[in-house]
JSON list of C-alpha atoms in Angstrom, two decimals:
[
{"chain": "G", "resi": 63, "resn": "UNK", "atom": "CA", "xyz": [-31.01, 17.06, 3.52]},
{"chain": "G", "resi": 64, "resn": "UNK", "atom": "CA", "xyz": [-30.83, 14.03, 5.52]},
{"chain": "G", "resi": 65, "resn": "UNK", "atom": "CA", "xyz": [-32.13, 15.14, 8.94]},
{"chain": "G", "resi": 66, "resn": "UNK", "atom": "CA", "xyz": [-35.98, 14.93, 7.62]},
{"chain": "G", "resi": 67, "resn": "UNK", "atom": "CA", "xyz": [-35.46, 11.97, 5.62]},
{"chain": "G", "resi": 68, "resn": "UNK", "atom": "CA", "xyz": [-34.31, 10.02, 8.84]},
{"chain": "G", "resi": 69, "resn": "UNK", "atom": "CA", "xyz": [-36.78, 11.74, 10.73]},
{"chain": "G", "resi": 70, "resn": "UNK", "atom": "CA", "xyz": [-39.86, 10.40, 8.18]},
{"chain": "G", "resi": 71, "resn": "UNK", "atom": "CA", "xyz": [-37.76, 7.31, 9.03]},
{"chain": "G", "resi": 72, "resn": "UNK", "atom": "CA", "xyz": [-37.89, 7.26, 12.41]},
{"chain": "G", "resi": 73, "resn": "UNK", "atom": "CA", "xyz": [-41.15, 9.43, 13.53]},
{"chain": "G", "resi": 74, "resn": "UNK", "atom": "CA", "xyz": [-41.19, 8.85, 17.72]},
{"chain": "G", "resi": 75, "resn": "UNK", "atom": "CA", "xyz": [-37.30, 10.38, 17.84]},
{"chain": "G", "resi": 76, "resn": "UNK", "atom": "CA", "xyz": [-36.45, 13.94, 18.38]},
{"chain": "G", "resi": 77, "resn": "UNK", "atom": "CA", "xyz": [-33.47, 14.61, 16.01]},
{"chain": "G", "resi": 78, "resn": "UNK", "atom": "CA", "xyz": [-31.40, 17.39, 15.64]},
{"chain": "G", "resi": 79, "resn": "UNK", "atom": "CA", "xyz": [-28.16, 18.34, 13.45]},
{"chain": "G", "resi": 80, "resn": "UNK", "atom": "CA", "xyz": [-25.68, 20.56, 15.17]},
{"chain": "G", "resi": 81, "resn": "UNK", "atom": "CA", "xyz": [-22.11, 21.86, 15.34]},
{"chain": "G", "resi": 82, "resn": "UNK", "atom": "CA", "xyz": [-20.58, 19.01, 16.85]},
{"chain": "G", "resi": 83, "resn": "UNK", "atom": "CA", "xyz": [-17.40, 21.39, 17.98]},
{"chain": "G", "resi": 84, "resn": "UNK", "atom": "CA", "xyz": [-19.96, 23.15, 20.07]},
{"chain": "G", "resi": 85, "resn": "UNK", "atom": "CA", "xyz": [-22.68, 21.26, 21.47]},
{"chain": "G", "resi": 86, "resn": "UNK", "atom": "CA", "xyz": [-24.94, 23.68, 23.32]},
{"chain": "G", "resi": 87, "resn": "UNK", "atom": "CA", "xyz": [-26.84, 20.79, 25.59]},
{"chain": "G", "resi": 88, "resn": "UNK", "atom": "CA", "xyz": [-25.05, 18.89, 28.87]},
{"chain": "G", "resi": 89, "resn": "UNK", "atom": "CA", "xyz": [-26.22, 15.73, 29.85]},
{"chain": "G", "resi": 90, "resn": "UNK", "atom": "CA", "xyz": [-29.49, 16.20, 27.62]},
{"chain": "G", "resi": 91, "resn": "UNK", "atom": "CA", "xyz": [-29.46, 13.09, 25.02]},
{"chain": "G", "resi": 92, "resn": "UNK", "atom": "CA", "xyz": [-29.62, 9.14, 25.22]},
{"chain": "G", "resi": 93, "resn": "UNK", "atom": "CA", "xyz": [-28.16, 8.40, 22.54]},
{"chain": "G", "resi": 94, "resn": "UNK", "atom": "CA", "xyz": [-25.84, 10.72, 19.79]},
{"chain": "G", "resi": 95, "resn": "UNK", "atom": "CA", "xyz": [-25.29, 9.10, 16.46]},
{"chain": "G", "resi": 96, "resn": "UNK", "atom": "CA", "xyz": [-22.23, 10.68, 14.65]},
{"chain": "G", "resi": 97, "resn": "UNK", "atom": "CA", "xyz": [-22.49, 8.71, 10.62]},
{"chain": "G", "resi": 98, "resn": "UNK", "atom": "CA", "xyz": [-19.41, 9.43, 8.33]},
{"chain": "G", "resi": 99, "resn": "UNK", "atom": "CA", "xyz": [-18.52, 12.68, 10.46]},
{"chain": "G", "resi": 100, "resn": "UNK", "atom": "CA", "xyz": [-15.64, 12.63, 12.74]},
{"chain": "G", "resi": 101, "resn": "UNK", "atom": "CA", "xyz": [-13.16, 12.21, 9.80]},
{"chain": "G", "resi": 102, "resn": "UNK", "atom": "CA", "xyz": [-14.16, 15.71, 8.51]},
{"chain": "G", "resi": 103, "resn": "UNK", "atom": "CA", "xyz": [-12.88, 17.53, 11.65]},
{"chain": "G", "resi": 104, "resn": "UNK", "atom": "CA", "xyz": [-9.44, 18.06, 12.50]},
{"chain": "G", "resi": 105, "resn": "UNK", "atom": "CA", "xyz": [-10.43, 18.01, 16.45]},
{"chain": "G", "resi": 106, "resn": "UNK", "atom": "CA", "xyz": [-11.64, 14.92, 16.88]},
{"chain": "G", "resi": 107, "resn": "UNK", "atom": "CA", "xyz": [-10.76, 14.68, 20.44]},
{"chain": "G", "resi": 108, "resn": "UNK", "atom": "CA", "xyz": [-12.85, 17.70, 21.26]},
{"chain": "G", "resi": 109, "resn": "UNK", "atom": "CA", "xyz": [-15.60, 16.54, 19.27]},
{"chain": "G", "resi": 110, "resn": "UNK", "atom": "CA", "xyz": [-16.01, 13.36, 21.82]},
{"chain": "G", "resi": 111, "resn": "UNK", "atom": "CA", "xyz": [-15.20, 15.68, 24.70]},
{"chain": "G", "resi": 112, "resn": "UNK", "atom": "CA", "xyz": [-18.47, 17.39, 23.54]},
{"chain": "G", "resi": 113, "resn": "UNK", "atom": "CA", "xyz": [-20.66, 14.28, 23.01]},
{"chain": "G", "resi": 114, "resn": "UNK", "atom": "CA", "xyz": [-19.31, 12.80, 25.91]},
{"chain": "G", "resi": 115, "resn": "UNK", "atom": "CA", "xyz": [-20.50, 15.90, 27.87]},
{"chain": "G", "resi": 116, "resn": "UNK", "atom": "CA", "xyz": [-24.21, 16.46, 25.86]},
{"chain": "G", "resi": 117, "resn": "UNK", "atom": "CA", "xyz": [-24.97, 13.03, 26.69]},
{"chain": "G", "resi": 118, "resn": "UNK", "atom": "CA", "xyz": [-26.95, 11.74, 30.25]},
{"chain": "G", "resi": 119, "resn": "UNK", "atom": "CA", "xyz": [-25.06, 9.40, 32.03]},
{"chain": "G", "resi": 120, "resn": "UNK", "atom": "CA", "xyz": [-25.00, 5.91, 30.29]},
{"chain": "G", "resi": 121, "resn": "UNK", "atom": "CA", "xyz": [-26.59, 7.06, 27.44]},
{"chain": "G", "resi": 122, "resn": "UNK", "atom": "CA", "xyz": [-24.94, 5.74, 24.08]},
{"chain": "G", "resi": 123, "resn": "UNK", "atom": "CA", "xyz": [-22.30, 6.84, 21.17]},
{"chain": "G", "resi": 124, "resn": "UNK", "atom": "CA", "xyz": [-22.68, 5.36, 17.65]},
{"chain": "G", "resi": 125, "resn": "UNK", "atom": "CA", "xyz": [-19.97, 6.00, 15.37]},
{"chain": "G", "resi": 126, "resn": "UNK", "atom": "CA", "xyz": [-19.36, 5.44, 11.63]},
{"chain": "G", "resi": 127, "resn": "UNK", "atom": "CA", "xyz": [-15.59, 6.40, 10.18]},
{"chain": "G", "resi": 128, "resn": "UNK", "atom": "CA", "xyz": [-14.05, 5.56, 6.86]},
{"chain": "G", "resi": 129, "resn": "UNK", "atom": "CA", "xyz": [-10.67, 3.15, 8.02]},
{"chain": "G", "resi": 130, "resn": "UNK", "atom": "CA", "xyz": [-7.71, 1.85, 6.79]},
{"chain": "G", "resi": 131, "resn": "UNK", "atom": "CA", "xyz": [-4.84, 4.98, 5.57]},
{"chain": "G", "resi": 132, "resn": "UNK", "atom": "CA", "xyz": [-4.28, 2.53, 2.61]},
{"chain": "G", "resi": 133, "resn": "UNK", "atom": "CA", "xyz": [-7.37, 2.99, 1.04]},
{"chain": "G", "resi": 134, "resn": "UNK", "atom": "CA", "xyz": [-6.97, 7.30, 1.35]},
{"chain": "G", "resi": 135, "resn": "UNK", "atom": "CA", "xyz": [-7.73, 7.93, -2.26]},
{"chain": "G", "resi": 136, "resn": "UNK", "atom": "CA", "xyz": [-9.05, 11.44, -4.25]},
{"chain": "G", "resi": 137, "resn": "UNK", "atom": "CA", "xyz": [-12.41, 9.91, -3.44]},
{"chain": "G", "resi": 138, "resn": "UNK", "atom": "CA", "xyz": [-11.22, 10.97, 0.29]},
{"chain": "G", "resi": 139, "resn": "UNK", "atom": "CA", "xyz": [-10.07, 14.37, -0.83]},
{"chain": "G", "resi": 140, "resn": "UNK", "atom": "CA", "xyz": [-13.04, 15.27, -2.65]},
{"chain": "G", "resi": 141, "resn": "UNK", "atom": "CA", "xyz": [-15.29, 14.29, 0.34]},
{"chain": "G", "resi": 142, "resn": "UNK", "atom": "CA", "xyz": [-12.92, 16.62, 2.77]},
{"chain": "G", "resi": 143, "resn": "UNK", "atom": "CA", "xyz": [-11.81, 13.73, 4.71]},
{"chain": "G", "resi": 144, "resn": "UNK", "atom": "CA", "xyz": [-9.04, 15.07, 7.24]},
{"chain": "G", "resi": 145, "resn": "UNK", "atom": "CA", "xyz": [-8.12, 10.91, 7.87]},
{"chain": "G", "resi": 146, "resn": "UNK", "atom": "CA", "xyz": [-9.11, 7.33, 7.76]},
{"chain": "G", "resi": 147, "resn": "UNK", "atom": "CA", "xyz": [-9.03, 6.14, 11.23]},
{"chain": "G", "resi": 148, "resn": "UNK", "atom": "CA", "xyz": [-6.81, 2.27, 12.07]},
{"chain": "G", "resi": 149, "resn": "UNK", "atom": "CA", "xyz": [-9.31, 0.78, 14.54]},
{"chain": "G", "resi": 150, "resn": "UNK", "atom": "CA", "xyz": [-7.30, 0.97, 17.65]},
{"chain": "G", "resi": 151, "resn": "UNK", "atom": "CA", "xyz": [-6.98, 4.91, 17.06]},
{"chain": "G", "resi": 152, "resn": "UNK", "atom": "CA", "xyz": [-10.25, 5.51, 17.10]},
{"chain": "G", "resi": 153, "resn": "UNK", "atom": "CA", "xyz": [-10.80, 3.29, 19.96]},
{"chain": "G", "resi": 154, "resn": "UNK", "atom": "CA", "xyz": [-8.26, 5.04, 22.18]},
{"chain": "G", "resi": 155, "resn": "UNK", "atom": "CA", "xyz": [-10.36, 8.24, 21.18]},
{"chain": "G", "resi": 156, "resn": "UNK", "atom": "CA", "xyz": [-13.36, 7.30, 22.25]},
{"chain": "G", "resi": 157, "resn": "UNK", "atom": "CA", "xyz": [-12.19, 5.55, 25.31]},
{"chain": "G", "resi": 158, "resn": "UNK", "atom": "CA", "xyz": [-9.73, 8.86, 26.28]},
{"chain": "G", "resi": 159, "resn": "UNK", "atom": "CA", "xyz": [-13.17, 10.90, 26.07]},
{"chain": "G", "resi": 160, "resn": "UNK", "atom": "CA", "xyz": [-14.78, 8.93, 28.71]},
{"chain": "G", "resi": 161, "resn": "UNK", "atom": "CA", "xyz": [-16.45, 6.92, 26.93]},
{"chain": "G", "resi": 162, "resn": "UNK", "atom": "CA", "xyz": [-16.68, 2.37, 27.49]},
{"chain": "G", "resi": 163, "resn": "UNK", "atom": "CA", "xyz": [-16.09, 0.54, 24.17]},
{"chain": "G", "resi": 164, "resn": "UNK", "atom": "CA", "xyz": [-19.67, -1.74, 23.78]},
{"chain": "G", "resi": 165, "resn": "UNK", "atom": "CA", "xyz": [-18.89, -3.06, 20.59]},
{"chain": "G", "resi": 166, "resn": "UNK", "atom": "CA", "xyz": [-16.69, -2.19, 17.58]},
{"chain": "G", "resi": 167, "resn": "UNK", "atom": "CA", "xyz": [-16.72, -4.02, 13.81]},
{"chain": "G", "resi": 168, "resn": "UNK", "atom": "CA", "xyz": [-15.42, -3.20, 11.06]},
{"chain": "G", "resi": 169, "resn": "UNK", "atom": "CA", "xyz": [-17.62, -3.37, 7.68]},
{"chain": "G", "resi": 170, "resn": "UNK", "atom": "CA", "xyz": [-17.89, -3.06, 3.97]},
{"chain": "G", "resi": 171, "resn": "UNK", "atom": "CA", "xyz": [-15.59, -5.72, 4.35]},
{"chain": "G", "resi": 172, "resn": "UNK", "atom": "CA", "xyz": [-16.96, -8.60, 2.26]},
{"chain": "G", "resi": 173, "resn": "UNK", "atom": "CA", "xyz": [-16.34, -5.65, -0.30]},
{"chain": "G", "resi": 174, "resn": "UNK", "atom": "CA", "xyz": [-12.82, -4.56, 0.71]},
{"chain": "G", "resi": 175, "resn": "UNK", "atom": "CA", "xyz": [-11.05, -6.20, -2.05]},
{"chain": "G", "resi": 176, "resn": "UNK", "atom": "CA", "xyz": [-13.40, -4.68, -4.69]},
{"chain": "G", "resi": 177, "resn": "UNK", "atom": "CA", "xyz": [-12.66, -1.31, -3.17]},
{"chain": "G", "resi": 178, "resn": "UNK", "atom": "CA", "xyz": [-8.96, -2.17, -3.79]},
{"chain": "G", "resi": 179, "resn": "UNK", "atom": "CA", "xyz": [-8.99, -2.72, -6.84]},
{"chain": "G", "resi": 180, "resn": "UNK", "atom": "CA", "xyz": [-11.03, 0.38, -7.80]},
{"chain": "G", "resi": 181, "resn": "UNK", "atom": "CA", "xyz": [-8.74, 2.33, -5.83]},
{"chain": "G", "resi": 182, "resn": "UNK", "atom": "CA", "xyz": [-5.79, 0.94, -7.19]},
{"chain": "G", "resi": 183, "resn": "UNK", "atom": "CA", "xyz": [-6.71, 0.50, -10.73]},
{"chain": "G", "resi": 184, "resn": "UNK", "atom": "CA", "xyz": [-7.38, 4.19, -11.37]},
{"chain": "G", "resi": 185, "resn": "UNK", "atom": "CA", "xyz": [-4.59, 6.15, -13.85]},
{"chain": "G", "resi": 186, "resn": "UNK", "atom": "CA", "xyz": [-3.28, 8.92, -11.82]},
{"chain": "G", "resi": 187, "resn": "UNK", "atom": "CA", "xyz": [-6.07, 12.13, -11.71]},
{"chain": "G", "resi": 188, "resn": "UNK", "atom": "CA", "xyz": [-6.22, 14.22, -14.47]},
{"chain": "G", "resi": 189, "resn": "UNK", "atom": "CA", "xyz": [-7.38, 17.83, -13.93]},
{"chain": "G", "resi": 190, "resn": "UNK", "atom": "CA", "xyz": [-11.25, 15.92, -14.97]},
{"chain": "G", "resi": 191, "resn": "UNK", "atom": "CA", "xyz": [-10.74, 13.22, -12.72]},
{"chain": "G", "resi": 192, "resn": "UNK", "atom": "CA", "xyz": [-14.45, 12.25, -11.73]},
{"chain": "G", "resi": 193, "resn": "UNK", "atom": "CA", "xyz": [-14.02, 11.52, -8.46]},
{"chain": "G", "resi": 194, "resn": "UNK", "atom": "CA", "xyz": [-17.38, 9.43, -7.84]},
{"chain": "G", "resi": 195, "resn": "UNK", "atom": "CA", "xyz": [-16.55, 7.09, -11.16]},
{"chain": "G", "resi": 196, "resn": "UNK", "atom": "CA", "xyz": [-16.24, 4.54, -8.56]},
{"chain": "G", "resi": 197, "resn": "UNK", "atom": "CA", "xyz": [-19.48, 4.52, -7.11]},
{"chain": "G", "resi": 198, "resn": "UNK", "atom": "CA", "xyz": [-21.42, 4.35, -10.23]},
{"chain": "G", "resi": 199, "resn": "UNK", "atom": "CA", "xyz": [-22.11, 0.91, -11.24]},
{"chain": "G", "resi": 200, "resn": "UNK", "atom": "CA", "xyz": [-25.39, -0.71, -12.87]},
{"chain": "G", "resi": 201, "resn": "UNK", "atom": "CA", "xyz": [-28.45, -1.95, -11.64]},
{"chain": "G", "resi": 202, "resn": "UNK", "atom": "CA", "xyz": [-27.36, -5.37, -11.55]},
{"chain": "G", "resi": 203, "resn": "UNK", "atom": "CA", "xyz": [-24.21, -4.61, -9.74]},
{"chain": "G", "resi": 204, "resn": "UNK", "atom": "CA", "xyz": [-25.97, -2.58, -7.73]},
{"chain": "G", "resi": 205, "resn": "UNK", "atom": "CA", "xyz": [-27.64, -5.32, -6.67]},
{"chain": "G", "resi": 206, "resn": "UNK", "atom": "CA", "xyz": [-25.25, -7.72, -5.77]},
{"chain": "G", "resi": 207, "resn": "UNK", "atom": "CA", "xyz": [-23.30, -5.46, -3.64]},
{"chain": "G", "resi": 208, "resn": "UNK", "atom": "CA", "xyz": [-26.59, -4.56, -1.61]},
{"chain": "G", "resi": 209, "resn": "UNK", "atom": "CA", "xyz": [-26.85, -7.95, -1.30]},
{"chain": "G", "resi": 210, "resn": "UNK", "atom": "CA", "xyz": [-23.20, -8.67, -0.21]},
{"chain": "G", "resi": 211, "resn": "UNK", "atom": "CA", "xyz": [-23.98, -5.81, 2.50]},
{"chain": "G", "resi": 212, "resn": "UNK", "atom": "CA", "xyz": [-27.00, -7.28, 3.55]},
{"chain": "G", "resi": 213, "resn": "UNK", "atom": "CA", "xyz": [-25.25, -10.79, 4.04]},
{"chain": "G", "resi": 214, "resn": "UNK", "atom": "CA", "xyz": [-22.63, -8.78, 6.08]},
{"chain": "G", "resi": 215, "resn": "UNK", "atom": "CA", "xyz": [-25.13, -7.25, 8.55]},
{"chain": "G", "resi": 216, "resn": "UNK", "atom": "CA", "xyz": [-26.50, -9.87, 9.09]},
{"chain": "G", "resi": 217, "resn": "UNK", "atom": "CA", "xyz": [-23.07, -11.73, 10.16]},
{"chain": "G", "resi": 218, "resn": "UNK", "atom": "CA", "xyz": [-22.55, -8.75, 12.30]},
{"chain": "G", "resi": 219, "resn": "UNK", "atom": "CA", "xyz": [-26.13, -9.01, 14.18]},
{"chain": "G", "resi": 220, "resn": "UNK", "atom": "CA", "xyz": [-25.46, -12.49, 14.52]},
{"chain": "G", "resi": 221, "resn": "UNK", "atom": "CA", "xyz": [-22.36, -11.36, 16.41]},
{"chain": "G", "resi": 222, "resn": "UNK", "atom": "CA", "xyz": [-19.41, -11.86, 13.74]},
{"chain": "G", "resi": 223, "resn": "UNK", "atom": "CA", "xyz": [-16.72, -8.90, 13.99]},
{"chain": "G", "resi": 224, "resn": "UNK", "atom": "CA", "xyz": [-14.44, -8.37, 10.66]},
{"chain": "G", "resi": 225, "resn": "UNK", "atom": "CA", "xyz": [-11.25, -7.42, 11.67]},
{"chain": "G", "resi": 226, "resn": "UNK", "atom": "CA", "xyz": [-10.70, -5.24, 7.98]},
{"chain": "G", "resi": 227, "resn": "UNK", "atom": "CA", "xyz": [-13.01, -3.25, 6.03]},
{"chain": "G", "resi": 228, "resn": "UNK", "atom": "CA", "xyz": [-13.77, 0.31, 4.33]},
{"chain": "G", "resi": 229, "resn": "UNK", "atom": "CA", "xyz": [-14.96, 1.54, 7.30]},
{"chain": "G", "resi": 230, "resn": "UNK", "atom": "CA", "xyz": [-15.92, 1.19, 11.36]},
{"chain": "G", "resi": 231, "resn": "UNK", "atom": "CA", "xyz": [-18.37, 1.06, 13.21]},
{"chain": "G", "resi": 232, "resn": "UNK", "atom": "CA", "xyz": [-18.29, 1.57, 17.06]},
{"chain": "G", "resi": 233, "resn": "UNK", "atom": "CA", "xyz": [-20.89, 1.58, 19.95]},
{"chain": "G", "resi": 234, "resn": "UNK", "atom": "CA", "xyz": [-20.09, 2.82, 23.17]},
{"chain": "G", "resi": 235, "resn": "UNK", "atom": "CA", "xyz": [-20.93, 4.10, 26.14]},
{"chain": "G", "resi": 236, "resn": "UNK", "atom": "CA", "xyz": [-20.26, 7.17, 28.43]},
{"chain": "G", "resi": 237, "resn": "UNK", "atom": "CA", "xyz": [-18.89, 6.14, 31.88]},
{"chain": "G", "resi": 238, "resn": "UNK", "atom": "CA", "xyz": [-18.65, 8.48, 34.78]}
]
């Protein structure tokens, strides 16, 4: 469902969604974007050996993964995560796939002790556990936490890496 709303998005790219543990293109892309997806797949290695072959030489990897073990919750179950990735593991992944590390950040991490808390303050499940309670906040909350977001991009643009947060983001580059 989210392929044409990034497409509407972004009109001049050609965007596809595929199997990403069989890639049927070789040096055909310029850039593969992989959002929230490696932590669903058990071979993770194999899924980089792929990209790193579907892309043309140079062209670019950008990579999203939840991080941090600690914050593995039900919320991580119910979303099939197979892990939460420390940020030197996935680095040695990406770099063991070919690929040279551009830039890597974490973020969510003005909102890391928020998602602490929630995490932590939750009774043990019950067999009606909802497991998206956490994400469901009011407008005004709402908000805020866009804005705390925003504030962090903008640090990161501006060339500020956080060293913790709920998740990772990682550019890179495929070397030959």
């Amino acid at each position: 469902r989210g392929l044409p709303f990034a497409a509407g998005r972004v009109p001049q790219a050609e965007l596809l969604q595929m199997d990403a543990r069989a890639i049927p293109f070789a040096a055909h892309f310029d850039i593969i974007g992989m959002f929230d997806v490696l932590e669903h797949i058990e071979d993770d290695r194999g899924v980089l050996e792929q990209t790193h072959r579907a892309l043309r030489p140079g062209g670019g990897l950008i990579i999203t993964v939840p991080q941090h073990r600690f914050l593995w919750s039900r919320y991580d179950e119910h979303a099939h995560h197979v892990r939460r990735y420390a940020a030197d593991e996935i680095a040695e992944k990406v770099t063991a796939a070919g690929f040279r590390i551009i830039m890597t950040t974490s973020f969510v991490s003005l909102l890391l002790p928020l998602m602490l808390l929630s995490r932590r303050a939750r009774p043990a499940p019950q067999a009606d556990y909802d497991v998206l309670a956490e994400l469901k906040v009011g407008a005004l909350t709402n908000t805020l936490l866009a804005a705390a977001l925003a504030f962090e991009r903008g640090l990161i643009r501006c060339g500020f890496r956080f060293p913790a947060g709920g998740s990772r983001l990682l550019l890179a580059q495929r070397m030959d």
